[in-house]
Tab-separated table of C-alpha atoms in Angstrom:
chain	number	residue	atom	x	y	z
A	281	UNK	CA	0.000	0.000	0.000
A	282	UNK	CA	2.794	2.196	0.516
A	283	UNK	CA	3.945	2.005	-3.273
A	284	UNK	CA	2.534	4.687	-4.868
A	285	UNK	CA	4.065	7.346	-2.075
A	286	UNK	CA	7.729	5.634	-2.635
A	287	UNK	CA	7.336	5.627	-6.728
A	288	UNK	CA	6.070	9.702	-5.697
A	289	UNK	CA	9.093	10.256	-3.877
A	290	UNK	CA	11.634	8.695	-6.130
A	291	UNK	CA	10.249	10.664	-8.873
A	292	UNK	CA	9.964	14.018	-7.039
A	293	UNK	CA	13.774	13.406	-6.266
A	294	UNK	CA	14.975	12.913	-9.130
A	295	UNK	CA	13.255	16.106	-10.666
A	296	UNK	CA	14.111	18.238	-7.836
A	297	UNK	CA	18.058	17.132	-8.074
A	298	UNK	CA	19.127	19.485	-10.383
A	299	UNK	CA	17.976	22.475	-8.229
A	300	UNK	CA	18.925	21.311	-5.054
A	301	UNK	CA	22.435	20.813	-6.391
A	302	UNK	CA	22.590	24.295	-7.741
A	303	UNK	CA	21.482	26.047	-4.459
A	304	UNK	CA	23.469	23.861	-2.311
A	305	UNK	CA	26.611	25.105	-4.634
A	306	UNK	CA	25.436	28.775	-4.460
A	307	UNK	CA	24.903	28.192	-0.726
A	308	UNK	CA	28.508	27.372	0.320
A	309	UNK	CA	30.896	30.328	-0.949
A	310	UNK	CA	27.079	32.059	0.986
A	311	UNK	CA	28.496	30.092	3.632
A	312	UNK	CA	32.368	30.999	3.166
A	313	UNK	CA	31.599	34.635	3.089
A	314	UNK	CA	29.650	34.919	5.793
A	315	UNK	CA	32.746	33.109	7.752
A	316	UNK	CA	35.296	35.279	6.749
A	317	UNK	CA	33.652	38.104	7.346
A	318	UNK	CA	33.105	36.504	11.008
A	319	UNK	CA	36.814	36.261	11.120
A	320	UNK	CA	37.643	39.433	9.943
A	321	UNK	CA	35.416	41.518	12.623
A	322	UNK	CA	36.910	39.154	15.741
A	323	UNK	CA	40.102	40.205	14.610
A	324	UNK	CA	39.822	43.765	14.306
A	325	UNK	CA	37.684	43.748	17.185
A	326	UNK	CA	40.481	41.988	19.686
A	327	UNK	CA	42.674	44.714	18.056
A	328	UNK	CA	40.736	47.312	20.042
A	329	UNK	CA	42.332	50.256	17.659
A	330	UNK	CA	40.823	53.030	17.088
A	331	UNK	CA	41.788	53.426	13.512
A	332	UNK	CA	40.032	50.139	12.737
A	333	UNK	CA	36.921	50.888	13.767
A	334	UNK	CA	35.446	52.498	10.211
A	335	UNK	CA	36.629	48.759	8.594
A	336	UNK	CA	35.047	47.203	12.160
A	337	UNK	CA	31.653	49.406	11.060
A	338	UNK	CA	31.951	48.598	7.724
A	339	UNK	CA	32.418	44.398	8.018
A	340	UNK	CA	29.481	44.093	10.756
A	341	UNK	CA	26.859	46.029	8.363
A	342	UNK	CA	28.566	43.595	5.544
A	343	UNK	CA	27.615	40.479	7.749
A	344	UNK	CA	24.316	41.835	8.549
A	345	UNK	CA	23.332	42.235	4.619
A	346	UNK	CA	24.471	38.316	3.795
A	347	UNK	CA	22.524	36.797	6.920
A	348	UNK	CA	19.376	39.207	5.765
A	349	UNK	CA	19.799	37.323	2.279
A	350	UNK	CA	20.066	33.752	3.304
A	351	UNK	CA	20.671	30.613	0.025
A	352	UNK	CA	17.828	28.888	1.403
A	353	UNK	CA	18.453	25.182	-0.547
A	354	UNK	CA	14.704	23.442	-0.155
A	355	UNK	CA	14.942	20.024	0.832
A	356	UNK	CA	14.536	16.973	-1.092
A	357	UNK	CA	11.351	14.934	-0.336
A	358	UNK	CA	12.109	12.112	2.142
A	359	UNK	CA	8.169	11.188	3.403
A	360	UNK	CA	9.016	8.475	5.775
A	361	UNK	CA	12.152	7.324	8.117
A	362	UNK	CA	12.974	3.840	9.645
A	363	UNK	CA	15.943	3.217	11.732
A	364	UNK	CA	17.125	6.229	13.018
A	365	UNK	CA	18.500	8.342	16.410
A	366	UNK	CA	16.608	10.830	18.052
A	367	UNK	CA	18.673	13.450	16.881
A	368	UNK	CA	18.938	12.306	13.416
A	369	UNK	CA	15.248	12.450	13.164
A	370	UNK	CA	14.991	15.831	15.018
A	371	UNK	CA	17.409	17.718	12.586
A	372	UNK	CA	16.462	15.365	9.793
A	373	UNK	CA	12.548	16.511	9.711
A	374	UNK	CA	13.868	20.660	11.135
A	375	UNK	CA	16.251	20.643	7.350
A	376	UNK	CA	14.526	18.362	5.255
A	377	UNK	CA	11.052	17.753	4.347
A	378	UNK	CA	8.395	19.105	6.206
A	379	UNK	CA	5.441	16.374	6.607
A	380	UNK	CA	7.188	12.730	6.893
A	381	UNK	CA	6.500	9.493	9.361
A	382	UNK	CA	8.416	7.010	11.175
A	383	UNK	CA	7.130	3.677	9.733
A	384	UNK	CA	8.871	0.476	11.304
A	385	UNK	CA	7.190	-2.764	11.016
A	386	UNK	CA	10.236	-3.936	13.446
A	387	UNK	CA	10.193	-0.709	16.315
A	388	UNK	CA	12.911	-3.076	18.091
A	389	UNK	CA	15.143	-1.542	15.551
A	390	UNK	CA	13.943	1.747	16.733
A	391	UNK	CA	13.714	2.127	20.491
A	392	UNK	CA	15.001	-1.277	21.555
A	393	UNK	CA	18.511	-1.299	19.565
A	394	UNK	CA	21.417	-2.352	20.738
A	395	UNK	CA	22.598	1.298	20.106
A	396	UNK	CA	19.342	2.423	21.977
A	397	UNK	CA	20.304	2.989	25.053
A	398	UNK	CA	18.082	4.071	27.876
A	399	UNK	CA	18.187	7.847	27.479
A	400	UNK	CA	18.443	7.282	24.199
A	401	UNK	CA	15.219	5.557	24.238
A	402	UNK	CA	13.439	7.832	26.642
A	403	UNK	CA	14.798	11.047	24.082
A	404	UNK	CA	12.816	9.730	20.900
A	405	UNK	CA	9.868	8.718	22.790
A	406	UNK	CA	9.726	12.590	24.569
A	407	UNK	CA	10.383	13.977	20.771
A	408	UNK	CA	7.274	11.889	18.941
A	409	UNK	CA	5.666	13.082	21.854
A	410	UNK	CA	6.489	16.689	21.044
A	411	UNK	CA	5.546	16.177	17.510
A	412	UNK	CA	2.413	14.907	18.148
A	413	UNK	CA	1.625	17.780	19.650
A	414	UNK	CA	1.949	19.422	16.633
A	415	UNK	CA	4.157	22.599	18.393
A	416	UNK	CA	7.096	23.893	17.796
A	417	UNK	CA	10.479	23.111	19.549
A	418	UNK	CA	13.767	24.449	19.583
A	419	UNK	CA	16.100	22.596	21.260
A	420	UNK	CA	18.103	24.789	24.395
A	421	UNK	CA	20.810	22.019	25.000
A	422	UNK	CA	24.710	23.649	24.699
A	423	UNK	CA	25.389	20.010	23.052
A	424	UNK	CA	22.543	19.692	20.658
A	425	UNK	CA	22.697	20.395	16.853
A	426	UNK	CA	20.727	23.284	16.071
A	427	UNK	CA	17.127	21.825	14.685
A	428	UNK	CA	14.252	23.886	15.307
A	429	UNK	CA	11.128	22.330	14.613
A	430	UNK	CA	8.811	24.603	13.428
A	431	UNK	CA	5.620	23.941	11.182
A	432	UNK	CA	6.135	20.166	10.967
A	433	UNK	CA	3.659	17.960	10.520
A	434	UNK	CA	4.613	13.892	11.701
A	435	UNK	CA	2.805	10.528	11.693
A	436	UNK	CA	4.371	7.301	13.725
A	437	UNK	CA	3.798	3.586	12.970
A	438	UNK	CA	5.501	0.832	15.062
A	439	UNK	CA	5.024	-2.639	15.215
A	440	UNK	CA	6.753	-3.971	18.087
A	441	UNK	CA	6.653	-7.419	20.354
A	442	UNK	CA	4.679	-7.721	23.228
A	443	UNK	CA	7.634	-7.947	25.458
A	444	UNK	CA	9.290	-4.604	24.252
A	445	UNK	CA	6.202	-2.851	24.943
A	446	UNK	CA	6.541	-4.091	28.452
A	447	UNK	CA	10.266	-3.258	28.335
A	448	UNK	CA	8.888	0.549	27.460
A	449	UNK	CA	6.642	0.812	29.830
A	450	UNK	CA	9.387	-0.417	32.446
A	451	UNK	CA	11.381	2.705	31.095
A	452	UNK	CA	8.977	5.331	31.855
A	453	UNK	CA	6.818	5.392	28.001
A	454	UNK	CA	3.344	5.902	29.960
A	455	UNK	CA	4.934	7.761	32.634
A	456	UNK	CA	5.966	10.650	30.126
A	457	UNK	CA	2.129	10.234	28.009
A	458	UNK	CA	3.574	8.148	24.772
A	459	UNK	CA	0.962	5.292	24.792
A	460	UNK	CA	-1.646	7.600	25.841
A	461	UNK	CA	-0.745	9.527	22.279
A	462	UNK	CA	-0.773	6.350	20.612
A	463	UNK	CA	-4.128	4.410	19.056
A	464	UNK	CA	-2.766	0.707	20.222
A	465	UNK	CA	-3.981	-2.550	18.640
A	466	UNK	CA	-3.103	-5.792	19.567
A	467	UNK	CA	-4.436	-8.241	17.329
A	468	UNK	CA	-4.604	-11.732	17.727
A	469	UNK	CA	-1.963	-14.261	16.095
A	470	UNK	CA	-2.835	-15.842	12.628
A	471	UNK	CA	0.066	-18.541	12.964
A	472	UNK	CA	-1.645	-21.755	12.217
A	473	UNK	CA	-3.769	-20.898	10.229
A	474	UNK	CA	-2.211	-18.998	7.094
A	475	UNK	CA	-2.730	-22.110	4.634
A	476	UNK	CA	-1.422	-21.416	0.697
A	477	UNK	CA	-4.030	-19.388	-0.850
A	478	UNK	CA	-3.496	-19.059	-4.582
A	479	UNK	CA	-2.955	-14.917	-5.010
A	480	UNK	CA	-5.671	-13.136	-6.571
A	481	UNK	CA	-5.448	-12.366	-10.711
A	482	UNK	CA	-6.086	-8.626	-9.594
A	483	UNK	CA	-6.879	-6.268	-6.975
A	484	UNK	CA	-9.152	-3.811	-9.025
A	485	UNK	CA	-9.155	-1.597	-6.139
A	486	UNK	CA	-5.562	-0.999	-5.855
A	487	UNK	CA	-4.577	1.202	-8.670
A	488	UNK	CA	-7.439	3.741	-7.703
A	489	UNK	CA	-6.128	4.060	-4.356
A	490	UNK	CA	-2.273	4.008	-5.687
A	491	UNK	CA	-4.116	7.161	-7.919
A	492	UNK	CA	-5.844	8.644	-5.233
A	493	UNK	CA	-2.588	8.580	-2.730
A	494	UNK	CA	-0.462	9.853	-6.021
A	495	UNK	CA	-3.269	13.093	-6.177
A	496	UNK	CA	-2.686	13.889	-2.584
A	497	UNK	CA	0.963	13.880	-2.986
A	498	UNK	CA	1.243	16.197	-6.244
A	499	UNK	CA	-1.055	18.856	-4.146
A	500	UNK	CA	0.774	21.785	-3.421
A	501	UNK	CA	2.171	21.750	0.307
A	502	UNK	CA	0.515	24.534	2.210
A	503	UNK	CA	3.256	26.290	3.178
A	504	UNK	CA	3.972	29.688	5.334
A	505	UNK	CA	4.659	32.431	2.466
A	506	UNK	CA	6.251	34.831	4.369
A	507	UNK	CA	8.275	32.511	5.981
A	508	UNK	CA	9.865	32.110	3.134
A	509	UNK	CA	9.754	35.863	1.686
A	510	UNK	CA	11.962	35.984	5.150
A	511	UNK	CA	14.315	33.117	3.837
A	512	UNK	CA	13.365	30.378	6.306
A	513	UNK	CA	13.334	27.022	5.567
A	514	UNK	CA	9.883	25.591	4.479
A	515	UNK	CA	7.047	25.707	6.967
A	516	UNK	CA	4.023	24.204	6.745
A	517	UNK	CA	0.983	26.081	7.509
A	518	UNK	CA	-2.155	23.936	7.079
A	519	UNK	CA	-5.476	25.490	7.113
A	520	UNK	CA	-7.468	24.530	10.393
A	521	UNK	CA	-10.555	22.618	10.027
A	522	UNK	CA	-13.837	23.505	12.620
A	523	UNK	CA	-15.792	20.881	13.948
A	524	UNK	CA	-19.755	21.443	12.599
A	525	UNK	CA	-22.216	22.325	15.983
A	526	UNK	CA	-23.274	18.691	16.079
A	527	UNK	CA	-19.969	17.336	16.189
A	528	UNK	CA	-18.789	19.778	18.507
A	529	UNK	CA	-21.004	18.883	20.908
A	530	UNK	CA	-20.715	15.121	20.851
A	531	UNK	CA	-16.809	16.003	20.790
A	532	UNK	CA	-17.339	17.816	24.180
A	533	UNK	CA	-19.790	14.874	25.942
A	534	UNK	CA	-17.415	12.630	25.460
A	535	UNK	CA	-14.757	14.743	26.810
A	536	UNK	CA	-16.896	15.215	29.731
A	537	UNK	CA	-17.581	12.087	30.370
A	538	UNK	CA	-14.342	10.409	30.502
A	539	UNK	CA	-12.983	13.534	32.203
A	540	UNK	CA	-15.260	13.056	35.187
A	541	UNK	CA	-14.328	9.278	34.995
A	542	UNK	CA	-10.788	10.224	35.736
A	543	UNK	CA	-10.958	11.034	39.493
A	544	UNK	CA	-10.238	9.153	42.553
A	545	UNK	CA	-12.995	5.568	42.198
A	546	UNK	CA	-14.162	7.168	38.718
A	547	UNK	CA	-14.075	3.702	36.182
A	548	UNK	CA	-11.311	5.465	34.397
A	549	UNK	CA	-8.524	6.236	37.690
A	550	UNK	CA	-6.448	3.369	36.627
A	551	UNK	CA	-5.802	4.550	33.093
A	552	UNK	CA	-5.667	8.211	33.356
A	553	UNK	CA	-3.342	8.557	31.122
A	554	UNK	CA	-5.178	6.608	28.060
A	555	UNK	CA	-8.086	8.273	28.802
A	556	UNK	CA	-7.141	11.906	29.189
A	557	UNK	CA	-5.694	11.989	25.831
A	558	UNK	CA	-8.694	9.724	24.399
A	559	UNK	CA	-11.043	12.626	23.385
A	560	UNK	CA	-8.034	13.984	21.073
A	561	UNK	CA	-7.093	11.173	19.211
């Protein structure tokens, strides 16, 4: 099912090469300038002289005009990510393209690797948390790359073994909200039962929805316009949609009734956390 959005991207890449390589070119002697120029006004500037300040003057209103005309180089599309650090995916998705998933059909991979240790683990669950809260986050750490994530949008998809979810839990993952930001299904095993079935001549419905995914895809991103008038790296902007009165109000019943299910004997006290984010999701 996921064909049609990797045949999109592969295409979309391959189009989009040509210009990408041209503004990442233009964008390092951006980059080399803006350095030396750096360079320049720390030296005079340690100098202290007073017959350098008109060059001082002259190099710091010289820096200001290249960082108020940025080579923004617009990212590549890259809709989904599999094995992958928490940091990789933070400045991965604040660079490169703005709407993209973590997909794993083997989340041992992801937050149970041997390379996954227990911070480590405990970082990437507190960052799909922050993304699926949909805000923005800049990251304040003296260590951390710079990756602001602003106007992302972010989907997650694990599979995982029973006993890793436990091993999750163990670390903290409902103590911090993730599963209660999660829809979680558990389905029963087929093993035993999967006898050889001949494969079907066609699935009619297939190419329609391989179309339909492929229409979606070539629709033009909604993205913040002055944000990039401003040279900032694409930000996505979506248009909000309202609930209609009637849905509203069945929206907030059910909010109301779980909420007053969540105090102290309420049928709900042992999974507050579940439950609190239920009405959202």
């Amino acid at each position: 099912f996921s064909r049609a959005a990797r045949e999109w991207q592969d295409r979309e890449r391959e189009n989009r090469l040509p210009e990408y390589r041209r503004a990442a070119a233009m964008a390092k002697p951006w980059h080399a300038r803006v350095e030396g120029v750096k360079k320049k006004i720390s030296t005079l500037a340690s100098k202290d002289a007073e017959s350098d300040q008109e060059e001082l003057h002259r190099l710091r209103d010289r820096l200001i005009e290249l960082e108020q005309s940025p080579i923004i180089v617009q990212p590549l599309p890259l809709l989904s990510y599999e094995d992958v650090t928490p940091a990789a995916l933070a400045h991965g998705l604040a660079i490169g393209w703005p709407s993209a998933g973590l997909f794993s059909d083997e989340a041992g991979t992801v937050v149970g690797g041997h390379g996954m240790g227990e911070d480590s683990a405990t970082s990437l669950l507190a960052l799909l948390n922050i993304l699926w809260d949909g805000r923005d986050f800049v990251p304040t750490r003296k260590q951390a790359a710079v990756a602001e994530l602003r106007g992302r949008r972010f989907s997650a998809f694990l599979m995982m073994q029973p006993d890793l979810l436990h091993k999750l839990i163990e670390r903290g993952a409902r103590h911090i909200g993730f599963l209660a930001r999660f829809l979680v299904a558990a389905p029963s095993s087929t093993m035993g039962t999967r006898t050889y079935r001949e494969p079907p001549a066609g699935w009619q419905a297939l190419p329609a929805f391989e179309r339909a995914i492929t229409r979606l895809l070539e629709a033009e991103l909604p993205v913040d316009k002055s944000g990039a008038d401003r040279g900032l790296a694409m930000r996505l902007n979506p248009p909000i949609m309202a609930l209609d009165p009637a849905a509203k109000r069945a929206f907030v019943d059910y909010h109301d009734r779980v909420e007053i299910e969540l105090g102290q004997f309420g049928e709900f006290e042992a999974v507050r956390d579940i439950a609190a984010k239920s009405a959202e999701n």
